[in-house]
Coordinates of C-alpha atoms in Angstrom, one line a residue:
Chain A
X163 CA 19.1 28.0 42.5
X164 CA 16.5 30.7 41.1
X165 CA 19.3 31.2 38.3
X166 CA 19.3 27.4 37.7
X167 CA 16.0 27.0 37.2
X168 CA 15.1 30.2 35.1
X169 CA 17.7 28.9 32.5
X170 CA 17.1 25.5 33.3
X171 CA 18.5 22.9 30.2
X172 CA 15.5 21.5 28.7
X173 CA 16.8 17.8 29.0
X174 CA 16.3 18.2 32.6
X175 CA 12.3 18.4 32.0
X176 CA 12.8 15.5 29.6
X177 CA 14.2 14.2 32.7
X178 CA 11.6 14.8 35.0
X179 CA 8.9 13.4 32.6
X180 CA 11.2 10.4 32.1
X181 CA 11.1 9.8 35.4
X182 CA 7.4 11.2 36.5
X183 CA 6.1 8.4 34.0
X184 CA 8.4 5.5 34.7
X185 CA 7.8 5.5 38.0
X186 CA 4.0 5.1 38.3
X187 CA 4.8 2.2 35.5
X188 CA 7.8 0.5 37.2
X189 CA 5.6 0.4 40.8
X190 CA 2.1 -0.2 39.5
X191 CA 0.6 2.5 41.1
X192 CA -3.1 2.5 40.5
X193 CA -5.9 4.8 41.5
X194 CA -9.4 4.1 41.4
X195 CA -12.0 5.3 38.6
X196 CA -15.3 6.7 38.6
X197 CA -17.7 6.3 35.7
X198 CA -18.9 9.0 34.2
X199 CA -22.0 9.8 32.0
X200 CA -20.5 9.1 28.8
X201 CA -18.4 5.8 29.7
X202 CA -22.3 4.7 31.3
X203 CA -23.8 5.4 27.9
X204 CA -21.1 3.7 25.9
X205 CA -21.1 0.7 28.5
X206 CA -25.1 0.7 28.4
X207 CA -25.3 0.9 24.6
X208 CA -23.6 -2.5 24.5
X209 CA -24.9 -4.1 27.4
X210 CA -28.2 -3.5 26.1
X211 CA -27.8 -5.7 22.6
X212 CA -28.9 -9.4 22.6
X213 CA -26.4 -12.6 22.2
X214 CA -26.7 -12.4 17.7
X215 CA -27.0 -8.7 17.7
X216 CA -24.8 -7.4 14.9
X217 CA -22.0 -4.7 15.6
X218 CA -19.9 -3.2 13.1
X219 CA -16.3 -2.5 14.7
X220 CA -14.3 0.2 13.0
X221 CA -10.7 0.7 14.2
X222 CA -9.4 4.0 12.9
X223 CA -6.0 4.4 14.3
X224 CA -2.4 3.0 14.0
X225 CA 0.5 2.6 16.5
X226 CA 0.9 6.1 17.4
X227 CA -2.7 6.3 19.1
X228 CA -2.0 2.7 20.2
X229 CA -1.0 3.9 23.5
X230 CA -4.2 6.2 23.6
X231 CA -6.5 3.4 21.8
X232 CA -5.3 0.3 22.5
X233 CA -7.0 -0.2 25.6
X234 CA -10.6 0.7 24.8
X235 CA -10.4 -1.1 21.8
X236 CA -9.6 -3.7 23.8
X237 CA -12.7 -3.5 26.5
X238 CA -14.9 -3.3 23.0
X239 CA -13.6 -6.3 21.6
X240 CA -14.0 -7.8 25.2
X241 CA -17.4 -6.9 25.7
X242 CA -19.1 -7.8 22.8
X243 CA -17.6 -11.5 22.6
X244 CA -18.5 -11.9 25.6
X245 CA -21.8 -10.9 25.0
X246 CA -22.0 -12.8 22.0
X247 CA -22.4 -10.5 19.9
X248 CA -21.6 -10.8 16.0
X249 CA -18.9 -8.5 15.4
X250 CA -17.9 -7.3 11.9
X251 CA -14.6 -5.3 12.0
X252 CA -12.9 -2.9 9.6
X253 CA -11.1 0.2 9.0
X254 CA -10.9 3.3 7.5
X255 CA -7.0 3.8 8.1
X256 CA -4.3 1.6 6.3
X257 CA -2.8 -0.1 9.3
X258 CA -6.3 -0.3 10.8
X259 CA -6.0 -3.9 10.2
X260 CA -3.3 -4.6 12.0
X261 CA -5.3 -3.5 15.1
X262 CA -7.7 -5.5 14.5
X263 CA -5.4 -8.5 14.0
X264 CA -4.0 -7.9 17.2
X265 CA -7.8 -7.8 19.1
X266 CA -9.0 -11.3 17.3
X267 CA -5.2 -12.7 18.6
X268 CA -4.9 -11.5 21.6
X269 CA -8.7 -11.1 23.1
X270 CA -10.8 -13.9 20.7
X271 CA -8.3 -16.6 20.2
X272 CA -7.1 -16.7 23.7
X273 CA -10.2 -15.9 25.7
X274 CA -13.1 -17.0 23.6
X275 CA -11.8 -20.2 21.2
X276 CA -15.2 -21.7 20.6
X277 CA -15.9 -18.2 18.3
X278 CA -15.5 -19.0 14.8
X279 CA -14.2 -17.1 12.3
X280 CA -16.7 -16.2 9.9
X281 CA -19.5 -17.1 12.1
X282 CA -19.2 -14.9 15.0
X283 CA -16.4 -12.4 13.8
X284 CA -14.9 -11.4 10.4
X285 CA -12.1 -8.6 9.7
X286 CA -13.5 -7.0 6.6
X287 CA -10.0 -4.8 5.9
X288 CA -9.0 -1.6 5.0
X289 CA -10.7 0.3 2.5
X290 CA -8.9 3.4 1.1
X291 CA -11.4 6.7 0.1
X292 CA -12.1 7.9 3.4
X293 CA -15.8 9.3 4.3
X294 CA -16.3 8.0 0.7
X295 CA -16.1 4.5 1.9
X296 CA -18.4 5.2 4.7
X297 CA -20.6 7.1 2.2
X298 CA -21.3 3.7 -0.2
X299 CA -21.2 1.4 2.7
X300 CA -24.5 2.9 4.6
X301 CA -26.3 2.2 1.7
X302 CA -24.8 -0.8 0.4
X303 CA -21.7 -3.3 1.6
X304 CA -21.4 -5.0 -1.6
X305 CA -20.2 -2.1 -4.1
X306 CA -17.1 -2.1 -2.0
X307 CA -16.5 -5.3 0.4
X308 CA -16.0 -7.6 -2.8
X309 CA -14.3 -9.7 0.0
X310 CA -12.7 -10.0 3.5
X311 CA -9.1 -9.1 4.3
X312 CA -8.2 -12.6 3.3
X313 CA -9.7 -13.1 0.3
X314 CA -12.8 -15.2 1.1
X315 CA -15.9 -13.9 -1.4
X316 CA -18.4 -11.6 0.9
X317 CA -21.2 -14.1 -0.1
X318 CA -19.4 -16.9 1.3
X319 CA -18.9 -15.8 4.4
X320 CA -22.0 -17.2 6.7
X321 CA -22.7 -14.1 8.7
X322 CA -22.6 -11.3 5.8
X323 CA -25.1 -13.1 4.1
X324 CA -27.8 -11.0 5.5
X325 CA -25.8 -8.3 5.6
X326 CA -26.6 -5.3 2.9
X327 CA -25.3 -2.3 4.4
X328 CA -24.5 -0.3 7.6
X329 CA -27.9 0.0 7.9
X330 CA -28.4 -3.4 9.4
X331 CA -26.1 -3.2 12.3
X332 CA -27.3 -2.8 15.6
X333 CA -24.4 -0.9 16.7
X334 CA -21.8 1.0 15.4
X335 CA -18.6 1.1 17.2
X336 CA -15.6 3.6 16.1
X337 CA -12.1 3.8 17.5
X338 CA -10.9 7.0 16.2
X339 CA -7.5 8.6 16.1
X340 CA -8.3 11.5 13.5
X341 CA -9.2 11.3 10.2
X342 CA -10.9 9.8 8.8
X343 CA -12.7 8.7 12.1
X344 CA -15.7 9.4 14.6
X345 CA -16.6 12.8 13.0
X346 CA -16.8 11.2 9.3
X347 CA -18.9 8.3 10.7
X348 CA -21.5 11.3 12.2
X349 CA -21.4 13.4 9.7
X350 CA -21.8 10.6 6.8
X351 CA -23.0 7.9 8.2
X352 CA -25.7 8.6 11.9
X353 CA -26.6 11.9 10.5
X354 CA -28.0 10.5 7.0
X355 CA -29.6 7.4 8.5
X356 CA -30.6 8.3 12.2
X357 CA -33.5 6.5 12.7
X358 CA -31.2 3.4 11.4
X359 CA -27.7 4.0 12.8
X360 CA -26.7 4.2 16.5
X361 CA -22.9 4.7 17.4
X362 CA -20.7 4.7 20.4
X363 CA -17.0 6.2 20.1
X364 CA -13.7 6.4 21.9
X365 CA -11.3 9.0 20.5
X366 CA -7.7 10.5 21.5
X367 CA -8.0 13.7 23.9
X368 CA -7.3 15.6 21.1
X369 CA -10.5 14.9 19.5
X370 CA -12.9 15.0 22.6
X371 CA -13.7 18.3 22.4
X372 CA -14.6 19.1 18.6
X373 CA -16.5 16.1 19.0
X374 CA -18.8 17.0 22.6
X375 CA -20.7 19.3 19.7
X376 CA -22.5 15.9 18.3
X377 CA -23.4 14.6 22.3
X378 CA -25.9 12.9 22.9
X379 CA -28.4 13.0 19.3
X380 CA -25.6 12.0 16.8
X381 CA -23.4 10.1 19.5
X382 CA -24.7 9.6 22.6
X383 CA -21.6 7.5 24.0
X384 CA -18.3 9.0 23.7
X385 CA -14.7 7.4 25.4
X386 CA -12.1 10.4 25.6
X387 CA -8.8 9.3 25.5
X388 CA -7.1 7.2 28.3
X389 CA -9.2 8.4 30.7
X390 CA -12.8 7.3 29.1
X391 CA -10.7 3.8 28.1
X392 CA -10.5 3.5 32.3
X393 CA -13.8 4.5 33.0
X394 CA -15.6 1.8 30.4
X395 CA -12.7 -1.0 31.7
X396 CA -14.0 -0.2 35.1
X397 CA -17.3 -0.9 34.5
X398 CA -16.8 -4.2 32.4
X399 CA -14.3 -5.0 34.6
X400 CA -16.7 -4.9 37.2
X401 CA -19.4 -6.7 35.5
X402 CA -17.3 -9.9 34.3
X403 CA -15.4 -10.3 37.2
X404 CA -12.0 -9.4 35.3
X405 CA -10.2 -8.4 38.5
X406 CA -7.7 -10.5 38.6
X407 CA -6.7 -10.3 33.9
X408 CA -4.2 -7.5 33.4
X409 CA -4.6 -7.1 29.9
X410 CA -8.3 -5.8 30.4
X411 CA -6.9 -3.4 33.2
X412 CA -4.4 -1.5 30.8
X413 CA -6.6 1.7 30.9
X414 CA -6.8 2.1 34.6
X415 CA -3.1 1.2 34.9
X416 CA -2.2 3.6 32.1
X417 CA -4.2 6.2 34.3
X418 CA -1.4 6.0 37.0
X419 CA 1.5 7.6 35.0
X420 CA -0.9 10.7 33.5
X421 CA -1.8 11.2 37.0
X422 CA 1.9 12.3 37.6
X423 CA 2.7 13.6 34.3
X424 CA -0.2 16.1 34.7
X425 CA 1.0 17.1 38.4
X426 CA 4.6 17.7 36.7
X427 CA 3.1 19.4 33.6
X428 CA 0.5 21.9 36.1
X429 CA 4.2 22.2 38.1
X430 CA 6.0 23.1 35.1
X431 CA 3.6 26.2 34.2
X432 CA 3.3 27.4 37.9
X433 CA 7.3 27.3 38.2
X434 CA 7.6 29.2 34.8
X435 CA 5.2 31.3 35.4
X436 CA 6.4 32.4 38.9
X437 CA 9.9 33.4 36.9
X438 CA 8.3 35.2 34.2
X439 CA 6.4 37.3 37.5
X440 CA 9.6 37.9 39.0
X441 CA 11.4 38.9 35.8
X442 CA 8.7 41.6 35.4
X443 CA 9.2 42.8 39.1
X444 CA 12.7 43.5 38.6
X445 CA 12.6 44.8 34.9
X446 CA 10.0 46.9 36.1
X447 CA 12.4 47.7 39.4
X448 CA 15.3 48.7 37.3
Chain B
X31 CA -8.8 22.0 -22.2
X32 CA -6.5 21.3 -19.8
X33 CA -8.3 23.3 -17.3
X34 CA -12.3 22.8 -19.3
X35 CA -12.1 18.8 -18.9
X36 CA -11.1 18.9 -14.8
X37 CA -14.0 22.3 -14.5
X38 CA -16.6 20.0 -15.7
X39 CA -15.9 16.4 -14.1
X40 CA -15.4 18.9 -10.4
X41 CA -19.2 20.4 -11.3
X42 CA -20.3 16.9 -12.6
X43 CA -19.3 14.9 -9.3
X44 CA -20.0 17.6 -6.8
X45 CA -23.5 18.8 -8.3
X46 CA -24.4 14.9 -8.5
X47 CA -24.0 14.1 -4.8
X48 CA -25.7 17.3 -3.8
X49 CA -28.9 16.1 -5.9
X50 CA -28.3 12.1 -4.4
X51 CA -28.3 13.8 -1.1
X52 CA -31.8 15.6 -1.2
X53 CA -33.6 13.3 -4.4
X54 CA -34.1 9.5 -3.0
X55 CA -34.5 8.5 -6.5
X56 CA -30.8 9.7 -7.8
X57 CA -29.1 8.0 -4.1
X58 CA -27.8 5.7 -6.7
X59 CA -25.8 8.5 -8.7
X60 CA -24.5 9.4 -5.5
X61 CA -23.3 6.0 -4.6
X62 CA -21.5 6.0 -7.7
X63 CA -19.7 9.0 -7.7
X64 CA -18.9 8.0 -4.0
X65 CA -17.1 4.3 -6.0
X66 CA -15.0 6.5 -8.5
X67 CA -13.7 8.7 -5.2
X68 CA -12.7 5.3 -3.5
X69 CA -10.9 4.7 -7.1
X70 CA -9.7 7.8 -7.3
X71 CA -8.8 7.2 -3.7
X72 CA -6.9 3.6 -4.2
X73 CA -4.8 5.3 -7.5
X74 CA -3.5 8.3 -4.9
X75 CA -1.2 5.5 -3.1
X76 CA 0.3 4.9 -6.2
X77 CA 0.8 8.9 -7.0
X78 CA 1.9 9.3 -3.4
X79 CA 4.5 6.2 -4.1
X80 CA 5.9 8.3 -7.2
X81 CA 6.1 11.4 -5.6
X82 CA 7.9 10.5 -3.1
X83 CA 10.4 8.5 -4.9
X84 CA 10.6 12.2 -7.4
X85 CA 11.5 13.6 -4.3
X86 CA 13.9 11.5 -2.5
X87 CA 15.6 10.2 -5.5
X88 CA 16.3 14.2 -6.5
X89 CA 17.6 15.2 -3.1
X90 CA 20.3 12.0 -3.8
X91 CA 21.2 13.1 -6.8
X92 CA 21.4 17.2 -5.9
X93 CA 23.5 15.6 -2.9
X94 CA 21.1 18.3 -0.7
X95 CA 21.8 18.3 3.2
X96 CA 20.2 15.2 4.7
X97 CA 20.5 13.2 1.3
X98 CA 21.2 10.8 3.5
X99 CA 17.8 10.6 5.2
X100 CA 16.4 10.2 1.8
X101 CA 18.5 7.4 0.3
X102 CA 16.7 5.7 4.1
X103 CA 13.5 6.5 3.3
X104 CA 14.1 5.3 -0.7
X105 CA 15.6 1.8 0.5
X106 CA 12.9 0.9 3.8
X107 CA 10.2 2.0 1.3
X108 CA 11.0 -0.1 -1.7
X109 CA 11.9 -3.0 0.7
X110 CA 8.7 -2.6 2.2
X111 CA 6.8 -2.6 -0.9
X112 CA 9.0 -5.7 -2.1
X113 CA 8.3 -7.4 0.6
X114 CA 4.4 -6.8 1.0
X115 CA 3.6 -6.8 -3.0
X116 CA 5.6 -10.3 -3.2
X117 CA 4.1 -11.8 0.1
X118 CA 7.5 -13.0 1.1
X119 CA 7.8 -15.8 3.6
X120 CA 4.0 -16.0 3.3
X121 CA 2.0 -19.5 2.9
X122 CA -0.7 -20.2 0.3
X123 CA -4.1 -19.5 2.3
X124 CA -5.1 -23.2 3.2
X125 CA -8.7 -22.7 1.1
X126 CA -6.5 -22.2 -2.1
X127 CA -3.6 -24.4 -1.4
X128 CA -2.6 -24.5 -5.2
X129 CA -2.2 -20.9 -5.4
X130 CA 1.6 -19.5 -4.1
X131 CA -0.1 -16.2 -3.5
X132 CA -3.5 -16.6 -2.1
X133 CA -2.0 -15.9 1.5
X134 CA -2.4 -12.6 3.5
X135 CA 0.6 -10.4 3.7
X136 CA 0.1 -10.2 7.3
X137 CA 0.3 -13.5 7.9
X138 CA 2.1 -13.8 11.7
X139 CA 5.5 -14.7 11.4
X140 CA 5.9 -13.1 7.4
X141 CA 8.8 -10.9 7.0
X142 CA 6.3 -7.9 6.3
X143 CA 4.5 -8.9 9.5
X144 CA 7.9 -8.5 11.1
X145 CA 8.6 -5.3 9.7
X146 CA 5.7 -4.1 11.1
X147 CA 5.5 -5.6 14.5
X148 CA 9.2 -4.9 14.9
X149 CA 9.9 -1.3 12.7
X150 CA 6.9 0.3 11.9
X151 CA 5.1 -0.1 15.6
X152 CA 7.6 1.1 18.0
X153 CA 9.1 3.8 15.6
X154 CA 5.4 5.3 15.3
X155 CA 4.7 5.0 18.7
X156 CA 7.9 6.6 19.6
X157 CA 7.9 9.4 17.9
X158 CA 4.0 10.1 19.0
X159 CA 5.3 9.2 22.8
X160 CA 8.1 11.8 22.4
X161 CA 5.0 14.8 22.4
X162 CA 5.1 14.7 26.0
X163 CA 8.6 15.9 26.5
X164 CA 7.9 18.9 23.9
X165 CA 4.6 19.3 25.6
X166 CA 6.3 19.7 28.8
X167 CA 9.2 21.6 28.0
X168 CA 7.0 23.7 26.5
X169 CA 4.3 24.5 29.4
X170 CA 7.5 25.7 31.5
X171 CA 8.8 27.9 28.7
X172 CA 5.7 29.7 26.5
X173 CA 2.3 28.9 28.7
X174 CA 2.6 32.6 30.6
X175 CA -0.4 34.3 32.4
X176 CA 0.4 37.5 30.7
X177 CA -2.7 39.0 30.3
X178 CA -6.9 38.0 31.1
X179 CA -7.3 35.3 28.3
X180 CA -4.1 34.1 29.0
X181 CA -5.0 33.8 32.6
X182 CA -8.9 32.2 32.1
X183 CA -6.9 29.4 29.5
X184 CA -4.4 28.3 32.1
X185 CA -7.3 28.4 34.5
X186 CA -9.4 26.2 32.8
X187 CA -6.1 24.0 31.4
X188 CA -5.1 23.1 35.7
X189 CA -9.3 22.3 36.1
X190 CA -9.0 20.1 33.2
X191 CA -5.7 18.7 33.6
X192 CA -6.4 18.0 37.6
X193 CA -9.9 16.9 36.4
X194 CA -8.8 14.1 34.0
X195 CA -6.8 12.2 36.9
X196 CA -8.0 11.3 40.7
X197 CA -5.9 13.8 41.8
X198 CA -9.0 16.1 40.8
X199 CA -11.4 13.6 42.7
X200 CA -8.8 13.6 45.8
X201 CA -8.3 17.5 46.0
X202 CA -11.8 18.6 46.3
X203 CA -13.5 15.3 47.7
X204 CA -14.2 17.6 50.6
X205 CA -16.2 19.4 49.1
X206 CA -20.0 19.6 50.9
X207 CA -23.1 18.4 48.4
X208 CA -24.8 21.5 47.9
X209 CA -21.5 22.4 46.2
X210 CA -21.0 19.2 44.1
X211 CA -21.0 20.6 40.7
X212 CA -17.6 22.6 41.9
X213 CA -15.8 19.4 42.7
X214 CA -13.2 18.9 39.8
X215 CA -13.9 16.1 38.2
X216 CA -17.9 17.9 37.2
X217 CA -16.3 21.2 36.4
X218 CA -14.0 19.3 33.9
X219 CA -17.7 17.7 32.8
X220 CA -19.1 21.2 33.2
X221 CA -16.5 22.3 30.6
X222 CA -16.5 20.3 28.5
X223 CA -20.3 19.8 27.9
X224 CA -21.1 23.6 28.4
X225 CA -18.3 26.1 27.6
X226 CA -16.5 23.9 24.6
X227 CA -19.5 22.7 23.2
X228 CA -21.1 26.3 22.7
X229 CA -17.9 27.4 21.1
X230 CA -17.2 24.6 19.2
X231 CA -20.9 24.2 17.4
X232 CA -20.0 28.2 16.8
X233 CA -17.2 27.2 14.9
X234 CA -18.4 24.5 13.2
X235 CA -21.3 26.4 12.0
X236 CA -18.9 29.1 10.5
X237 CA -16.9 26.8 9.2
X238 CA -19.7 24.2 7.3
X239 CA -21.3 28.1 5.7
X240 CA -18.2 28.9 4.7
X241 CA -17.1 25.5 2.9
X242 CA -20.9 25.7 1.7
X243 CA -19.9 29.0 0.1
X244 CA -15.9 28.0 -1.2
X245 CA -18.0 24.6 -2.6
X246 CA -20.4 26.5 -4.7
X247 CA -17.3 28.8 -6.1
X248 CA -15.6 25.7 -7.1
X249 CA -18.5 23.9 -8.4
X250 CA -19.4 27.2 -10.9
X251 CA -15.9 27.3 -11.8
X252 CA -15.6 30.5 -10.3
X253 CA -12.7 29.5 -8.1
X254 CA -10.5 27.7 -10.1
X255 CA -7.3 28.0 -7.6
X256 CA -7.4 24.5 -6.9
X257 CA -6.1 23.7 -10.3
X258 CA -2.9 25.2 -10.4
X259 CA -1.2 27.9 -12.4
X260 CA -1.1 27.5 -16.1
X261 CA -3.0 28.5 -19.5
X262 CA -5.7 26.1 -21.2

């Protein structure tokens, strides 16, 4: 057995992962979540704003992060239509769109039909340049949103009217997977304007920690990963009475499977290391 | 020249956004500059497009190992970019009805919608989801408590890992109230808000002083590595 596991084929941990994951998925196994400072602040930050209050939506992140980022992009999108809140989305990543697509289908059309396009939402597109988009728009929309990602003139479209730059949002909302992303939107756009610019983030787990370093002056919300997605769900969940609507639940359920891949992984290290310790003995013996 | 002309437009652009940054009345420089970037930005797609058609197309023609790979990558690309560029399968936008193209490429339904709803999705989000088996096979083979910093990283790796699930919540719920802040779930906070924050503004600091330093080389013209090899 000992012999087995110290040479142990590595499809056999794909294996256990395989299965570590699928089953948590397969029997719905959910655990409960507690809110913790950050998902508060984020939740607060919105919950705050007035029906007509203007927040700018910027999805950063494509299908790899989906699984990471879908939810909480989800919640966002959630909670600020049904707070009525005007919502101007865009990205700073080339399939950002799509993303965004996918929220006005699946959250706006289905849940909240009376919101017209235009009026109460509009998908301003991808930009390409980076923090260099970021860096005109906080001074001025125009120079670079000509238009929105179908064409329609910026001036034409009732709710940019009074728009002029960044500047005049209430909120700013990023869904970061990397770069360009949470840190550019800090460093380029809350850091120049602080008095004007207030922004709440949710990131991958990756990106949590280089980005604790701007908590709480420069972003006092911040979602990490999965786990910051369940946290926030929990506490809109709870507030709207969405009990019973899987789709605003995907965070917490997506919470059940890393529960048991982290047991495996924490298993995987103990196991290895309790080899490499007995190795040692007996090199050490001989 | 060659090397004079791209000296001066670097010093140009980088000494005008410095100057936009701390003069109110030059912001507007700054804003420009920031547009020819975006420019700059858009025309790189294009560059990116033709390098890697240089590339791939090469490796088909040297017949290289994997060539195969390549004549892939050469056929979904160009499809792709057939597909989006000509808005196939899409329908005029119904404000400009007259106009063929005046639809959005993404249109639900389009073929280029399809290609991403039904290629590019799960084959991105496959290959990220595959991390976990690497991940895992590699905690059993390299993460090794061989010596102190070894030992206070895996430490702090189970606090966090345990910490990030309820599992951290269930373990050390027992825990009495005067001893709250050792419960896993606020030593993960505790972490996280103390220990990785300190280092992390460290390294951020070293880092932003050196790029302050490498910027100032480059904007002189006293580094001039970033150009390439060759003569004027």
């Amino acid at each position: 057995m000992y012999e087995f596991i110290k040479n142990i084929d590595r499809r056999w941990i794909f294996l256990l992962m395989f299965v570590s994951v699928a089953i948590p998925i397969l029997l719905q196994i959910q655990f409960p979540e507690k809110a913790t400072d950050l998902a508060v602040t984020t939740y607060e930050a919105i919950e705050q704003l007035n029906p007509g209050d203007k927040v700018l939506l910027s999805f950063d992140f494509d299908p790899a992060s989906e699984g990471e980022l879908g939810p909480m992009a989800t919640t966002f999108t959630y909670h600020c239509a049904v707070k009525g809140l005007k919502m101007y989305f865009m990205a700073l990543w080339p399939v950002g769109p799509q993303m965004v697509d996918e929220r006005i289908e699946k959250i706006i059309h289905r849940d909240f039909p009376d919101m017209v396009y235009g009026e109460d939402y509009v998908n301003l597109g991808f930009k390409s340049g980076n923090e260099g988009v970021i860096k005109v728009i906080v001074t001025d929309f125009r120079k670079l949103y000509t238009t929105d990602a179908y064409g329609t003139a910026f001036d034409d479209i009732p709710m940019c009217q009074d728009i002029y730059s960044v500047q005049d949002m209430d909120l700013l909302i990023n869904v970061s997977a990397g770069y360009a992303g949470t840190k550019e939107w800090v460093q380029y756009a809350v850091t120049a304007f602080p008095d004007d610019i207030k922004m709440v983030a949710g990131c991958t787990g990756v990106q949590a920690p280089l980005l604790y370093p701007y908590i709480p002056d420069q972003l006092p919300g911040l979602l990490g990963a999965i786990k910051g997605a369940a946290e926030y769900e929990k506490l809109v969940v709870e507030r709207y009475g969405l009990e019973d609507q899987p789709q605003y639940l995907e965070g917490i359920r997506r919470m059940g499977p890393q529960l048991v891949a982290h047991l495996l992984m924490i298993l995987l290290i103990i196991t290895g290391n309790v080899i490499f310790f007995i190795e040692k003995r007996r090199e050490g013996q001989s | 020249m060659k090397r004079t002309v791209p000296i001066i437009i670097t010093a140009l652009g980088g000494f005008v956004l410095i100057i936009a940054y701390f003069i109110p009345r030059t912001q507007g420089w700054g804003e420009t500059a920031a547009i020819w970037f975006d420019v700059l930005a858009s025309i790189a797609f294009i560059l990116g497009g033709g390098n890697l058609l240089k590339i791939h197309l090469k490796k088909i023609s040297d017949q290289n190992s994997g060539w195969g790979y390549s004549a892939i990558t050469i056929t979904a690309f160009l499809f792709t970019l057939f597909v989006g560029l000509g808005k196939i399968g899409v329908n005029p936008n119904i404000q400009y009805p007259d106009f063929a193209w005046s639809g959005s490429y993404r249109t639900i339904g389009s073929p280029f919608w399809w290609l991403y709803e039904y290629a590019f999705k799960p084959l991105t989000a496959t290959m990220f989801a595959m991390l976990a088996f690497y991940v895992a096979s590699a905690a059993f083979r390299a993460f090794r408590a061989k010596n102190i910093e070894a030992i206070l990283l895996l430490g702090t790796a189970f606090i966090i890992l345990l910490g990030r699930t309820f599992a951290g919540v269930l373990l050390t719920s027992w825990l009495p109230d005067w001893l709250v802040g050792l419960k896993l779930e606020n030593l993960t906070v505790t972490i996280m808000k103390v220990f990785n924050t300190a280092g992390n503004r460290a390294i951020m600091i070293g880092i932003a002083l050196g790029i302050a330093s490498t910027s100032l080389k480059v904007l002189l013209g006293v580094d001039r590595t970033y150009l390439g090899g060759g003569e004027d």
